[in-house]
């Protein structure tokens, strides 16, 4: 699909239109350093059963060459502000794989409190489930 159409699909997903089965409305944002995309984030407006157990409200990724430079911490911090201010979320669930030290540190720097560690649906790697109360 063209980039223009891709952006239209993202706008539809944010409005909750034409969602695939088992998907929830979500806000998708790119993270930039100057003109370079350094990462992206998906902020889910609600949780379905799968997201409540494994995926959480916020999913982010940083381009490998930009990792360990503070971008993930900044992306998550700004995403929490959006979740609170625009979506009205009082508590946000963020998950990561149990062996992802970088994400563990990022989530904990942003106030994440570990609730549990669960096994994936098909015996996948265990996931750490953190709750964060975004600042007002």
GROMACS .gro file of N, CA and C in nm:
model
  408
    1UNK      N    1   0.084  -0.118   0.000
    1UNK     CA    2   0.000   0.000   0.000
    1UNK      C    3   0.088   0.123   0.000
    2UNK      N    4   0.037   0.229  -0.057
    2UNK     CA    5   0.114   0.353  -0.062
    2UNK      C    6   0.125   0.412   0.079
    3UNK      N    7   0.223   0.498   0.098
    3UNK     CA    8   0.240   0.563   0.228
    3UNK      C    9   0.119   0.648   0.262
    4UNK      N   10   0.064   0.715   0.163
    4UNK     CA   11  -0.057   0.796   0.186
    4UNK      C   12  -0.171   0.709   0.237
    5UNK      N   13  -0.191   0.593   0.174
    5UNK     CA   14  -0.298   0.502   0.217
    5UNK      C   15  -0.268   0.448   0.357
    6UNK      N   16  -0.142   0.420   0.384
    6UNK     CA   17  -0.102   0.372   0.517
    6UNK      C   18  -0.142   0.475   0.624
    7UNK      N   19  -0.116   0.601   0.597
    7UNK     CA   20  -0.154   0.706   0.693
    7UNK      C   21  -0.306   0.715   0.708
    8UNK      N   22  -0.380   0.693   0.601
    8UNK     CA   23  -0.526   0.690   0.609
    8UNK      C   24  -0.574   0.574   0.697
    9UNK      N   25  -0.511   0.459   0.682
    9UNK     CA   26  -0.547   0.342   0.763
    9UNK      C   27  -0.519   0.370   0.911
   10UNK      N   28  -0.405   0.434   0.939
   10UNK     CA   29  -0.374   0.469   1.078
   10UNK      C   30  -0.477   0.565   1.135
   11UNK      N   31  -0.522   0.661   1.056
   11UNK     CA   32  -0.625   0.756   1.101
   11UNK      C   33  -0.757   0.682   1.127
   12UNK      N   34  -0.792   0.586   1.041
   12UNK     CA   35  -0.913   0.506   1.063
   12UNK      C   36  -0.902   0.427   1.192
   13UNK      N   37  -0.785   0.367   1.217
   13UNK     CA   38  -0.767   0.289   1.339
   13UNK      C   39  -0.782   0.378   1.463
   14UNK      N   40  -0.733   0.500   1.454
   14UNK     CA   41  -0.746   0.591   1.568
   14UNK      C   42  -0.893   0.624   1.595
   15UNK      N   43  -0.972   0.634   1.489
   15UNK     CA   44  -1.116   0.663   1.503
   15UNK      C   45  -1.196   0.536   1.533
   16UNK      N   46  -1.132   0.419   1.527
   16UNK     CA   47  -1.202   0.294   1.551
   16UNK      C   48  -1.280   0.245   1.431
   17UNK      N   49  -1.244   0.289   1.312
   17UNK     CA   50  -1.314   0.251   1.190
   17UNK      C   51  -1.240   0.138   1.118
   18UNK      N   52  -1.317   0.046   1.060
   18UNK     CA   53  -1.261  -0.062   0.977
   18UNK      C   54  -1.154  -0.141   1.050
   19UNK      N   55  -1.174  -0.165   1.179
   19UNK     CA   56  -1.074  -0.238   1.256
   19UNK      C   57  -1.079  -0.387   1.224
   20UNK      N   58  -0.964  -0.451   1.211
   20UNK     CA   59  -0.964  -0.597   1.198
   20UNK      C   60  -1.023  -0.661   1.324
   21UNK      N   61  -1.066  -0.784   1.312
   21UNK     CA   62  -1.122  -0.856   1.427
   21UNK      C   63  -1.023  -0.856   1.542
   22UNK      N   64  -1.073  -0.840   1.662
   22UNK     CA   65  -0.994  -0.843   1.786
   22UNK      C   66  -0.896  -0.726   1.801
   23UNK      N   67  -0.915  -0.620   1.724
   23UNK     CA   68  -0.833  -0.501   1.739
   23UNK      C   69  -0.914  -0.393   1.809
   24UNK      N   70  -0.845  -0.300   1.873
   24UNK     CA   71  -0.909  -0.187   1.940
   24UNK      C   72  -0.858  -0.058   1.876
   25UNK      N   73  -0.931   0.052   1.893
   25UNK     CA   74  -0.879   0.178   1.841
   25UNK      C   75  -0.741   0.208   1.901
   26UNK      N   76  -0.655   0.267   1.818
   26UNK     CA   77  -0.520   0.297   1.866
   26UNK      C   78  -0.465   0.419   1.794
   27UNK      N   79  -0.377   0.488   1.862
   27UNK     CA   80  -0.306   0.603   1.807
   27UNK      C   81  -0.165   0.558   1.776
   28UNK      N   82  -0.124   0.576   1.652
   28UNK     CA   83   0.009   0.533   1.607
   28UNK      C   84   0.090   0.659   1.577
   29UNK      N   85   0.207   0.670   1.637
   29UNK     CA   86   0.291   0.788   1.619
   29UNK      C   87   0.434   0.747   1.586
   30UNK      N   88   0.500   0.830   1.507
   30UNK     CA   89   0.641   0.811   1.478
   30UNK      C   90   0.722   0.900   1.572
   31UNK      N   91   0.842   0.857   1.607
   31UNK     CA   92   0.934   0.937   1.687
   31UNK      C   93   1.048   0.981   1.596
   32UNK      N   94   1.077   1.109   1.599
   32UNK     CA   95   1.180   1.166   1.512
   32UNK      C   96   1.294   1.226   1.593
   33UNK      N   97   1.413   1.221   1.536
   33UNK     CA   98   1.528   1.300   1.580
   33UNK      C   99   1.568   1.378   1.455
   34UNK      N  100   1.535   1.505   1.453
   34UNK     CA  101   1.552   1.582   1.330
   34UNK      C  102   1.457   1.528   1.225
   35UNK      N  103   1.509   1.488   1.111
   35UNK     CA  104   1.425   1.432   1.005
   35UNK      C  105   1.426   1.279   1.002
   36UNK      N  106   1.497   1.217   1.095
   36UNK     CA  107   1.510   1.071   1.098
   36UNK      C  108   1.405   1.008   1.190
   37UNK      N  109   1.341   0.904   1.142
   37UNK     CA  110   1.251   0.827   1.228
   37UNK      C  111   1.339   0.739   1.317
   38UNK      N  112   1.325   0.754   1.448
   38UNK     CA  113   1.404   0.676   1.542
   38UNK      C  114   1.322   0.568   1.611
   39UNK      N  115   1.190   0.575   1.597
   39UNK     CA  116   1.105   0.475   1.660
   39UNK      C  117   0.960   0.503   1.628
   40UNK      N  118   0.875   0.422   1.691
   40UNK     CA  119   0.731   0.439   1.675
   40UNK      C  120   0.663   0.387   1.800
   41UNK      N  121   0.536   0.427   1.815
   41UNK     CA  122   0.457   0.382   1.929
   41UNK      C  123   0.313   0.362   1.886
   42UNK      N  124   0.250   0.264   1.945
   42UNK     CA  125   0.107   0.242   1.929
   42UNK      C  126   0.044   0.254   2.068
   43UNK      N  127  -0.048   0.348   2.081
   43UNK     CA  128  -0.118   0.368   2.209
   43UNK      C  129  -0.260   0.317   2.191
   44UNK      N  130  -0.289   0.207   2.254
   44UNK     CA  131  -0.421   0.145   2.240
   44UNK      C  132  -0.518   0.212   2.336
   45UNK      N  133  -0.635   0.247   2.287
   45UNK     CA  134  -0.731   0.325   2.364
   45UNK      C  135  -0.802   0.242   2.470
   46UNK      N  136  -0.802   0.111   2.455
   46UNK     CA  137  -0.868   0.021   2.549
   46UNK      C  138  -0.797  -0.114   2.541
   47UNK      N  139  -0.833  -0.202   2.633
   47UNK     CA  140  -0.775  -0.336   2.635
   47UNK      C  141  -0.881  -0.439   2.602
   48UNK      N  142  -0.848  -0.533   2.515
   48UNK     CA  143  -0.931  -0.651   2.497
   48UNK      C  144  -0.865  -0.763   2.579
   49UNK      N  145  -0.921  -0.882   2.585
   49UNK     CA  146  -0.861  -0.986   2.670
   49UNK      C  147  -0.714  -1.016   2.637
   50UNK      N  148  -0.679  -1.020   2.509
   50UNK     CA  149  -0.540  -1.047   2.473
   50UNK      C  150  -0.447  -0.935   2.520
   51UNK      N  151  -0.485  -0.812   2.492
   51UNK     CA  152  -0.401  -0.698   2.531
   51UNK      C  153  -0.390  -0.688   2.683
   52UNK      N  154  -0.497  -0.721   2.753
   52UNK     CA  155  -0.495  -0.715   2.899
   52UNK      C  156  -0.395  -0.813   2.958
   53UNK      N  157  -0.374  -0.922   2.891
   53UNK     CA  158  -0.282  -1.024   2.942
   53UNK      C  159  -0.141  -1.007   2.886
   54UNK      N  160  -0.129  -0.974   2.756
   54UNK     CA  161   0.003  -0.981   2.693
   54UNK      C  162   0.051  -0.852   2.628
   55UNK      N  163  -0.037  -0.769   2.575
   55UNK     CA  164   0.007  -0.659   2.490
   55UNK      C  165   0.011  -0.522   2.555
   56UNK      N  166  -0.084  -0.496   2.645
   56UNK     CA  167  -0.088  -0.367   2.712
   56UNK      C  168  -0.143  -0.254   2.628
   57UNK      N  169  -0.145  -0.135   2.688
   57UNK     CA  170  -0.194  -0.015   2.621
   57UNK      C  171  -0.091   0.043   2.524
   58UNK      N  172   0.037   0.030   2.557
   58UNK     CA  173   0.140   0.097   2.480
   58UNK      C  174   0.243  -0.004   2.431
   59UNK      N  175   0.268   0.001   2.301
   59UNK     CA  176   0.374  -0.078   2.241
   59UNK      C  177   0.467   0.015   2.166
   60UNK      N  178   0.594   0.005   2.190
   60UNK     CA  179   0.691   0.096   2.126
   60UNK      C  180   0.811   0.017   2.078
   61UNK      N  181   0.881   0.075   1.982
   61UNK     CA  182   1.004   0.016   1.932
   61UNK      C  183   1.096   0.130   1.889
   62UNK      N  184   1.225   0.108   1.908
   62UNK     CA  185   1.326   0.204   1.866
   62UNK      C  186   1.411   0.137   1.759
   63UNK      N  187   1.441   0.209   1.652
   63UNK     CA  188   1.527   0.159   1.545
   63UNK      C  189   1.661   0.117   1.607
   64UNK      N  190   1.712  -0.002   1.572
   64UNK     CA  191   1.832  -0.053   1.639
   64UNK      C  192   1.948   0.046   1.652
   65UNK      N  193   1.978   0.124   1.550
   65UNK     CA  194   2.093   0.215   1.558
   65UNK      C  195   2.071   0.330   1.657
   66UNK      N  196   1.947   0.348   1.705
   66UNK     CA  197   1.918   0.457   1.800
   66UNK      C  198   1.892   0.405   1.942
   67UNK      N  199   1.911   0.277   1.963
   67UNK     CA  200   1.888   0.222   2.097
   67UNK      C  201   1.998   0.265   2.193
   68UNK      N  202   1.967   0.260   2.321
   68UNK     CA  203   2.058   0.298   2.430
   68UNK      C  204   2.099   0.445   2.424
   69UNK      N  205   2.007   0.529   2.373
   69UNK     CA  206   2.033   0.673   2.367
   69UNK      C  207   1.921   0.752   2.435
   70UNK      N  208   1.831   0.683   2.505
   70UNK     CA  209   1.724   0.751   2.577
   70UNK      C  210   1.595   0.770   2.499
   71UNK      N  211   1.592   0.727   2.374
   71UNK     CA  212   1.471   0.746   2.294
   71UNK      C  213   1.353   0.667   2.347
   72UNK      N  214   1.373   0.543   2.386
   72UNK     CA  215   1.262   0.462   2.436
   72UNK      C  216   1.201   0.526   2.560
   73UNK      N  217   1.284   0.574   2.650
   73UNK     CA  218   1.234   0.638   2.772
   73UNK      C  219   1.151   0.760   2.736
   74UNK      N  220   1.199   0.841   2.642
   74UNK     CA  221   1.125   0.960   2.600
   74UNK      C  222   0.995   0.924   2.528
   75UNK      N  223   1.000   0.823   2.441
   75UNK     CA  224   0.880   0.780   2.369
   75UNK      C  225   0.774   0.734   2.468
   76UNK      N  226   0.813   0.651   2.564
   76UNK     CA  227   0.716   0.602   2.661
   76UNK      C  228   0.664   0.716   2.747
   77UNK      N  229   0.750   0.805   2.793
   77UNK     CA  230   0.707   0.918   2.877
   77UNK      C  231   0.603   1.003   2.803
   78UNK      N  232   0.629   1.036   2.678
   78UNK     CA  233   0.534   1.117   2.601
   78UNK      C  234   0.406   1.040   2.571
   79UNK      N  235   0.417   0.910   2.549
   79UNK     CA  236   0.299   0.827   2.525
   79UNK      C  237   0.209   0.823   2.648
   80UNK      N  238   0.270   0.818   2.765
   80UNK     CA  239   0.191   0.819   2.889
   80UNK      C  240   0.116   0.951   2.904
   81UNK      N  241   0.177   1.061   2.865
   81UNK     CA  242   0.109   1.191   2.869
   81UNK      C  243  -0.011   1.191   2.776
   82UNK      N  244   0.006   1.138   2.657
   82UNK     CA  245  -0.104   1.130   2.561
   82UNK      C  246  -0.215   1.041   2.615
   83UNK      N  247  -0.178   0.927   2.672
   83UNK     CA  248  -0.277   0.834   2.726
   83UNK      C  249  -0.361   0.901   2.835
   84UNK      N  250  -0.298   0.982   2.915
   84UNK     CA  251  -0.368   1.051   3.025
   84UNK      C  252  -0.450   1.169   2.973
   85UNK      N  253  -0.384   1.256   2.897
   85UNK     CA  254  -0.447   1.382   2.857
   85UNK      C  255  -0.551   1.365   2.746
   86UNK      N  256  -0.521   1.286   2.646
   86UNK     CA  257  -0.613   1.274   2.532
   86UNK      C  258  -0.711   1.159   2.545
   87UNK      N  259  -0.668   1.052   2.612
   87UNK     CA  260  -0.753   0.933   2.621
   87UNK      C  261  -0.816   0.917   2.758
   88UNK      N  262  -0.770   0.994   2.857
   88UNK     CA  263  -0.827   0.988   2.991
   88UNK      C  264  -0.794   0.861   3.068
   89UNK      N  265  -0.688   0.791   3.031
   89UNK     CA  266  -0.652   0.667   3.100
   89UNK      C  267  -0.586   0.700   3.234
   90UNK      N  268  -0.637   0.643   3.340
   90UNK     CA  269  -0.583   0.667   3.475
   90UNK      C  270  -0.470   0.570   3.509
   91UNK      N  271  -0.477   0.450   3.450
   91UNK     CA  272  -0.372   0.349   3.467
   91UNK      C  273  -0.344   0.290   3.330
   92UNK      N  274  -0.216   0.269   3.303
   92UNK     CA  275  -0.174   0.220   3.172
   92UNK      C  276  -0.093   0.092   3.193
   93UNK      N  277  -0.127  -0.010   3.114
   93UNK     CA  278  -0.054  -0.136   3.118
   93UNK      C  279   0.051  -0.136   3.008
   94UNK      N  280   0.175  -0.167   3.046
   94UNK     CA  281   0.285  -0.180   2.951
   94UNK      C  282   0.351  -0.314   2.976
   95UNK      N  283   0.375  -0.389   2.870
   95UNK     CA  284   0.436  -0.521   2.886
   95UNK      C  285   0.566  -0.529   2.806
   96UNK      N  286   0.650  -0.625   2.845
   96UNK     CA  287   0.771  -0.653   2.768
   96UNK      C  288   0.813  -0.797   2.797
   97UNK      N  289   0.897  -0.850   2.713
   97UNK     CA  290   0.947  -0.984   2.736
   97UNK      C  291   1.035  -0.984   2.860
   98UNK      N  292   1.031  -1.094   2.932
   98UNK     CA  293   1.099  -1.106   3.061
   98UNK      C  294   1.250  -1.088   3.052
   99UNK      N  295   1.307  -1.111   2.934
   99UNK     CA  296   1.453  -1.098   2.920
   99UNK      C  297   1.496  -0.969   2.849
  100UNK      N  298   1.402  -0.876   2.828
  100UNK     CA  299   1.433  -0.752   2.758
  100UNK      C  300   1.475  -0.645   2.860
  101UNK      N  301   1.602  -0.647   2.895
  101UNK     CA  302   1.654  -0.559   3.001
  101UNK      C  303   1.632  -0.412   2.967
  102UNK      N  304   1.650  -0.375   2.839
  102UNK     CA  305   1.631  -0.236   2.799
  102UNK      C  306   1.489  -0.189   2.824
  103UNK      N  307   1.390  -0.269   2.786
  103UNK     CA  308   1.251  -0.230   2.808
  103UNK      C  309   1.216  -0.232   2.957
  104UNK      N  310   1.269  -0.327   3.030
  104UNK     CA  311   1.243  -0.330   3.175
  104UNK      C  312   1.289  -0.199   3.236
  105UNK      N  313   1.410  -0.156   3.203
  105UNK     CA  314   1.463  -0.030   3.258
  105UNK      C  315   1.379   0.089   3.213
  106UNK      N  316   1.340   0.090   3.086
  106UNK     CA  317   1.259   0.200   3.032
  106UNK      C  318   1.126   0.210   3.107
  107UNK      N  319   1.059   0.098   3.123
  107UNK     CA  320   0.929   0.097   3.190
  107UNK      C  321   0.943   0.139   3.335
  108UNK      N  322   1.043   0.087   3.403
  108UNK     CA  323   1.062   0.120   3.545
  108UNK      C  324   1.102   0.267   3.563
  109UNK      N  325   1.182   0.323   3.471
  109UNK     CA  326   1.216   0.466   3.477
  109UNK      C  327   1.092   0.554   3.464
  110UNK      N  328   0.991   0.503   3.396
  110UNK     CA  329   0.867   0.577   3.376
  110UNK      C  330   0.761   0.544   3.481
  111UNK      N  331   0.802   0.482   3.589
  111UNK     CA  332   0.709   0.457   3.700
  111UNK      C  333   0.638   0.324   3.696
  112UNK      N  334   0.680   0.233   3.610
  112UNK     CA  335   0.614   0.104   3.600
  112UNK      C  336   0.629   0.021   3.726
  113UNK      N  337   0.518  -0.036   3.770
  113UNK     CA  338   0.516  -0.125   3.887
  113UNK      C  339   0.480  -0.264   3.837
  114UNK      N  340   0.571  -0.358   3.858
  114UNK     CA  341   0.550  -0.495   3.810
  114UNK      C  342   0.433  -0.559   3.883
  115UNK      N  343   0.334  -0.605   3.806
  115UNK     CA  344   0.221  -0.676   3.864
  115UNK      C  345   0.241  -0.827   3.857
  116UNK      N  346   0.288  -0.875   3.739
  116UNK     CA  347   0.301  -1.019   3.724
  116UNK      C  348   0.389  -1.050   3.603
  117UNK      N  349   0.428  -1.176   3.596
  117UNK     CA  350   0.497  -1.231   3.480
  117UNK      C  351   0.413  -1.348   3.432
  118UNK      N  352   0.373  -1.343   3.304
  118UNK     CA  353   0.284  -1.445   3.250
  118UNK      C  354   0.349  -1.512   3.130
  119UNK      N  355   0.306  -1.634   3.104
  119UNK     CA  356   0.356  -1.708   2.988
  119UNK      C  357   0.268  -1.676   2.868
  120UNK      N  358   0.331  -1.663   2.752
  120UNK     CA  359   0.259  -1.632   2.629
  120UNK      C  360   0.158  -1.738   2.593
  121UNK      N  361   0.066  -1.706   2.500
  121UNK     CA  362  -0.043  -1.796   2.466
  121UNK      C  363   0.002  -1.930   2.408
  122UNK      N  364   0.114  -1.933   2.341
  122UNK     CA  365   0.163  -2.058   2.282
  122UNK      C  366   0.293  -2.102   2.347
  123UNK      N  367   0.308  -2.072   2.475
  123UNK     CA  368   0.431  -2.106   2.545
  123UNK      C  369   0.545  -2.014   2.506
  124UNK      N  370   0.510  -1.897   2.452
  124UNK     CA  371   0.612  -1.798   2.413
  124UNK      C  372   0.689  -1.754   2.535
  125UNK      N  373   0.786  -1.667   2.511
  125UNK     CA  374   0.865  -1.612   2.621
  125UNK      C  375   0.772  -1.547   2.724
  126UNK      N  376   0.808  -1.557   2.850
  126UNK     CA  377   0.726  -1.491   2.953
  126UNK      C  378   0.724  -1.340   2.931
  127UNK      N  379   0.610  -1.279   2.965
  127UNK     CA  380   0.591  -1.135   2.954
  127UNK      C  381   0.580  -1.074   3.094
  128UNK      N  382   0.646  -0.961   3.113
  128UNK     CA  383   0.633  -0.883   3.236
  128UNK      C  384   0.521  -0.783   3.216
  129UNK      N  385   0.431  -0.773   3.312
  129UNK     CA  386   0.316  -0.682   3.305
  129UNK      C  387   0.334  -0.572   3.410
  130UNK      N  388   0.346  -0.450   3.362
  130UNK     CA  389   0.365  -0.333   3.448
  130UNK      C  390   0.246  -0.239   3.437
  131UNK      N  391   0.207  -0.182   3.550
  131UNK     CA  392   0.105  -0.077   3.550
  131UNK      C  393   0.173   0.056   3.584
  132UNK      N  394   0.130   0.159   3.513
  132UNK     CA  395   0.183   0.294   3.535
  132UNK      C  396   0.064   0.388   3.549
  133UNK      N  397   0.069   0.474   3.650
  133UNK     CA  398  -0.031   0.579   3.666
  133UNK      C  399   0.029   0.707   3.608
  134UNK      N  400  -0.011   0.746   3.486
  134UNK     CA  401   0.048   0.865   3.424
  134UNK      C  402   0.025   0.991   3.508
  135UNK      N  403   0.124   1.076   3.513
  135UNK     CA  404   0.113   1.203   3.586
  135UNK      C  405   0.010   1.292   3.518
  136UNK      N  406  -0.056   1.374   3.596
  136UNK     CA  407  -0.158   1.465   3.540
  136UNK      C  408  -0.095   1.589   3.483
   0.00000   0.00000   0.00000
